[in-house]
mmCIF file of C-alpha atoms in Angstrom:
data_model
loop_
_atom_site.group_PDB
_atom_site.id
_atom_site.type_symbol
_atom_site.label_atom_id
_atom_site.label_comp_id
_atom_site.label_asym_id
_atom_site.label_seq_id
_atom_site.Cartn_x
_atom_site.Cartn_y
_atom_site.Cartn_z
ATOM 1 C CA UNK A 243 3.879 182.243 106.566
ATOM 2 C CA UNK A 244 4.436 181.069 110.179
ATOM 3 C CA UNK A 245 7.529 183.273 110.575
ATOM 4 C CA UNK A 246 5.348 186.520 109.520
ATOM 5 C CA UNK A 247 2.866 185.408 112.305
ATOM 6 C CA UNK A 248 5.669 184.671 115.061
ATOM 7 C CA UNK A 249 7.695 187.739 114.453
ATOM 8 C CA UNK A 250 3.891 189.693 114.582
ATOM 9 C CA UNK A 251 3.248 188.033 118.356
ATOM 10 C CA UNK A 252 6.929 188.394 119.112
ATOM 11 C CA UNK A 253 6.905 192.046 118.568
ATOM 12 C CA UNK A 254 3.490 192.391 120.479
ATOM 13 C CA UNK A 255 5.044 190.732 123.460
ATOM 14 C CA UNK A 256 8.008 192.845 123.185
ATOM 15 C CA UNK A 257 6.065 196.183 123.411
ATOM 16 C CA UNK A 258 4.204 194.430 126.277
ATOM 17 C CA UNK A 259 7.222 193.800 127.943
ATOM 18 C CA UNK A 260 8.890 197.314 127.018
ATOM 19 C CA UNK A 261 5.742 198.844 128.534
ATOM 20 C CA UNK A 262 5.922 197.046 131.931
ATOM 21 C CA UNK A 263 9.689 197.273 132.324
ATOM 22 C CA UNK A 264 10.321 193.360 132.201
ATOM 23 C CA UNK A 265 13.745 192.793 131.546
ATOM 24 C CA UNK A 266 14.364 189.499 131.685
ATOM 25 C CA UNK A 267 11.347 188.792 129.003
ATOM 26 C CA UNK A 268 12.354 191.736 127.030
ATOM 27 C CA UNK A 269 15.811 190.272 126.475
ATOM 28 C CA UNK A 270 14.541 186.760 125.709
ATOM 29 C CA UNK A 271 11.918 188.440 122.979
ATOM 30 C CA UNK A 272 14.933 190.108 121.434
ATOM 31 C CA UNK A 273 16.376 187.160 121.279
ATOM 32 C CA UNK A 274 13.496 185.244 119.852
ATOM 33 C CA UNK A 275 13.136 187.917 117.357
ATOM 34 C CA UNK A 276 16.493 187.722 116.315
ATOM 35 C CA UNK A 277 16.337 184.158 115.814
ATOM 36 C CA UNK A 278 13.301 184.889 113.285
ATOM 37 C CA UNK A 279 15.786 187.112 111.429
ATOM 38 C CA UNK A 280 18.690 184.629 111.607
ATOM 39 C CA UNK A 281 16.390 182.287 109.920
ATOM 40 C CA UNK A 282 15.338 184.638 107.217
ATOM 41 C CA UNK A 283 18.970 185.546 106.447
ATOM 42 C CA UNK A 284 18.818 189.387 107.740
ATOM 43 C CA UNK A 285 21.980 188.906 109.747
ATOM 44 C CA UNK A 286 22.360 192.567 110.437
ATOM 45 C CA UNK A 287 19.290 192.798 112.138
ATOM 46 C CA UNK A 288 19.675 189.623 114.158
ATOM 47 C CA UNK A 289 23.282 190.933 115.031
ATOM 48 C CA UNK A 290 21.600 194.036 116.799
ATOM 49 C CA UNK A 291 18.703 192.471 118.491
ATOM 50 C CA UNK A 292 21.181 189.848 119.840
ATOM 51 C CA UNK A 293 23.477 192.681 120.868
ATOM 52 C CA UNK A 294 20.218 194.113 122.903
ATOM 53 C CA UNK A 295 19.451 191.009 124.562
ATOM 54 C CA UNK A 296 23.294 190.706 125.455
ATOM 55 C CA UNK A 297 23.045 194.233 127.185
ATOM 56 C CA UNK A 298 20.182 193.367 129.265
ATOM 57 C CA UNK A 299 21.599 189.781 130.368
ATOM 58 C CA UNK A 300 24.939 191.639 131.498
ATOM 59 C CA UNK A 301 22.727 194.289 133.220
ATOM 60 C CA UNK A 302 20.646 191.626 134.901
ATOM 61 C CA UNK A 303 23.440 189.201 135.355
ATOM 62 C CA UNK A 304 21.295 186.311 133.626
ATOM 63 C CA UNK A 305 24.577 184.346 132.682
ATOM 64 C CA UNK A 306 22.984 181.370 130.993
ATOM 65 C CA UNK A 307 21.266 183.262 128.531
ATOM 66 C CA UNK A 308 24.360 185.337 128.100
ATOM 67 C CA UNK A 309 26.038 182.434 126.866
ATOM 68 C CA UNK A 310 23.152 181.681 124.728
ATOM 69 C CA UNK A 311 23.108 185.298 123.201
ATOM 70 C CA UNK A 312 27.176 185.184 122.632
ATOM 71 C CA UNK A 313 26.878 181.925 121.167
ATOM 72 C CA UNK A 314 24.023 183.424 118.787
ATOM 73 C CA UNK A 315 25.922 186.553 117.872
ATOM 74 C CA UNK A 316 28.892 184.235 116.987
ATOM 75 C CA UNK A 317 26.823 182.473 114.711
ATOM 76 C CA UNK A 318 25.419 185.660 113.103
ATOM 77 C CA UNK A 319 28.892 187.208 113.135
ATOM 78 C CA UNK A 320 30.084 183.691 111.115
ATOM 79 C CA UNK A 321 27.194 184.647 108.652
ATOM 80 C CA UNK A 322 28.452 188.039 107.849
ATOM 81 C CA UNK A 323 31.864 186.783 107.484
ATOM 82 C CA UNK A 324 33.077 188.065 110.302
ATOM 83 C CA UNK A 325 34.868 185.231 111.715
ATOM 84 C CA UNK A 326 37.648 186.933 114.047
ATOM 85 C CA UNK A 327 34.420 188.135 115.941
ATOM 86 C CA UNK A 328 32.160 185.120 115.920
ATOM 87 C CA UNK A 329 35.875 183.180 117.330
ATOM 88 C CA UNK A 330 35.404 185.989 120.362
ATOM 89 C CA UNK A 331 31.954 185.247 120.925
ATOM 90 C CA UNK A 332 31.917 181.772 121.269
ATOM 91 C CA UNK A 333 35.017 181.969 123.535
ATOM 92 C CA UNK A 334 33.016 184.069 125.621
ATOM 93 C CA UNK A 335 30.064 181.647 125.093
ATOM 94 C CA UNK A 336 32.552 178.746 126.212
ATOM 95 C CA UNK A 337 33.688 180.434 129.114
ATOM 96 C CA UNK A 338 30.128 181.324 130.747
ATOM 97 C CA UNK A 339 29.303 177.620 130.129
ATOM 98 C CA UNK A 340 32.243 176.402 132.029
ATOM 99 C CA UNK A 341 31.790 179.062 134.872
ATOM 100 C CA UNK A 342 28.327 177.622 134.840
ATOM 101 C CA UNK A 343 29.017 173.748 134.758
ATOM 102 C CA UNK A 344 27.047 173.526 132.001
ATOM 103 C CA UNK A 345 28.398 170.225 130.409
ATOM 104 C CA UNK A 346 25.921 170.331 127.490
ATOM 105 C CA UNK A 347 26.793 173.780 126.680
ATOM 106 C CA UNK A 348 30.642 173.403 126.708
ATOM 107 C CA UNK A 349 30.247 170.388 124.381
ATOM 108 C CA UNK A 350 28.160 172.633 122.375
ATOM 109 C CA UNK A 351 30.556 175.239 122.274
ATOM 110 C CA UNK A 352 33.441 172.996 121.399
ATOM 111 C CA UNK A 353 31.312 171.784 118.517
ATOM 112 C CA UNK A 354 30.910 175.222 117.274
ATOM 113 C CA UNK A 355 34.638 175.825 117.526
ATOM 114 C CA UNK A 356 35.577 173.077 115.507
ATOM 115 C CA UNK A 357 33.111 173.823 113.104
ATOM 116 C CA UNK A 358 34.680 177.327 112.755
ATOM 117 C CA UNK A 359 38.173 176.116 112.577
ATOM 118 C CA UNK A 360 36.802 173.488 109.694
ATOM 119 C CA UNK A 361 35.212 176.176 107.718
ATOM 120 C CA UNK A 362 38.372 178.552 108.175
ATOM 121 C CA UNK A 363 40.354 175.306 106.737
ATOM 122 C CA UNK A 364 42.067 174.811 109.818
ATOM 123 C CA UNK A 365 41.024 171.362 110.463
ATOM 124 C CA UNK A 366 43.917 170.820 113.123
ATOM 125 C CA UNK A 367 42.340 173.307 115.384
ATOM 126 C CA UNK A 368 38.855 171.643 114.393
ATOM 127 C CA UNK A 369 40.092 168.306 115.334
ATOM 128 C CA UNK A 370 41.145 169.281 118.481
ATOM 129 C CA UNK A 371 37.992 171.224 119.286
ATOM 130 C CA UNK A 372 36.059 168.315 118.397
ATOM 131 C CA UNK A 373 38.071 165.884 120.311
ATOM 132 C CA UNK A 374 37.768 167.986 123.243
ATOM 133 C CA UNK A 375 34.255 168.118 122.856
ATOM 134 C CA UNK A 376 33.865 163.901 122.430
ATOM 135 C CA UNK A 377 36.073 163.315 125.274
ATOM 136 C CA UNK A 378 33.588 165.648 127.670
ATOM 137 C CA UNK A 379 30.382 164.222 126.019
ATOM 138 C CA UNK A 380 31.579 160.568 126.558
ATOM 139 C CA UNK A 381 32.483 161.315 129.943
ATOM 140 C CA UNK A 382 29.357 162.640 130.934
ATOM 141 C CA UNK A 383 27.603 160.430 128.644
ATOM 142 C CA UNK A 384 25.768 163.014 126.280
ATOM 143 C CA UNK A 385 24.682 160.682 123.708
ATOM 144 C CA UNK A 386 23.032 163.345 121.201
ATOM 145 C CA UNK A 387 26.494 165.087 121.673
ATOM 146 C CA UNK A 388 28.487 162.124 121.212
ATOM 147 C CA UNK A 389 27.089 161.585 118.063
ATOM 148 C CA UNK A 390 27.253 165.344 116.304
ATOM 149 C CA UNK A 391 30.838 166.067 117.499
ATOM 150 C CA UNK A 392 31.780 162.180 116.298
ATOM 151 C CA UNK A 393 30.092 162.912 112.847
ATOM 152 C CA UNK A 394 32.254 166.508 112.642
ATOM 153 C CA UNK A 395 35.208 164.902 113.716
ATOM 154 C CA UNK A 396 34.990 162.287 111.187
ATOM 155 C CA UNK A 397 34.719 165.090 108.425
ATOM 156 C CA UNK A 398 37.289 166.855 109.627
ATOM 157 C CA UNK A 399 39.851 163.373 109.866
ATOM 158 C CA UNK A 400 38.519 163.089 106.032
ATOM 159 C CA UNK A 401 39.175 166.010 104.854
ATOM 160 C CA UNK A 402 43.131 165.796 105.898
ATOM 161 C CA UNK A 403 43.505 162.488 104.722
ATOM 162 C CA UNK A 404 43.569 160.950 107.956
ATOM 163 C CA UNK A 405 41.549 157.568 106.963
ATOM 164 C CA UNK A 406 42.406 155.435 109.670
ATOM 165 C CA UNK A 407 40.929 157.803 112.097
ATOM 166 C CA UNK A 408 38.134 158.680 110.065
ATOM 167 C CA UNK A 409 37.345 154.931 109.898
ATOM 168 C CA UNK A 410 38.039 154.449 113.679
ATOM 169 C CA UNK A 411 35.509 157.691 114.385
ATOM 170 C CA UNK A 412 33.038 156.426 111.863
ATOM 171 C CA UNK A 413 32.509 153.072 113.626
ATOM 172 C CA UNK A 414 32.161 155.213 117.146
ATOM 173 C CA UNK A 415 29.590 157.257 115.552
ATOM 174 C CA UNK A 416 27.727 154.015 114.059
ATOM 175 C CA UNK A 417 28.188 152.466 117.651
ATOM 176 C CA UNK A 418 25.537 155.220 118.735
ATOM 177 C CA UNK A 419 22.455 154.209 116.222
#
């Protein structure tokens, strides 16, 4: 399959980076290999590789990729049922995105925190995160994020029986289409 071919080529590239001491590309290859393992639902293996990428990106002070790696670790932790760990990684990722003034990253992070809260049946926190993300996306005219976050906000309002806000959010979502 395409994933096996991708994995094979990524391993070859990774070995090249190991031989030539290219930390930045090595961290990227760890991340990309971990993405493949995550897709294959091999979450333990993915977590180990994301953690190696984190270590390299801490050492090389590559903040953007560190935020991305923490986000990936959070997702993987969630899939493994380690929700407290997932929350910690999402918060680390969000803090870095804020420090970098990466608005899209911050909105993404609020969306992820909202999703995690929703999955943990904490709709009040989910709605708070989604509202923060939506307002930020709206302020910076990030159309794709406004659509994604408003859709998730709509679902959370429905889940708590707040049909008035769900309907208003649905109308806003429909306005983006």
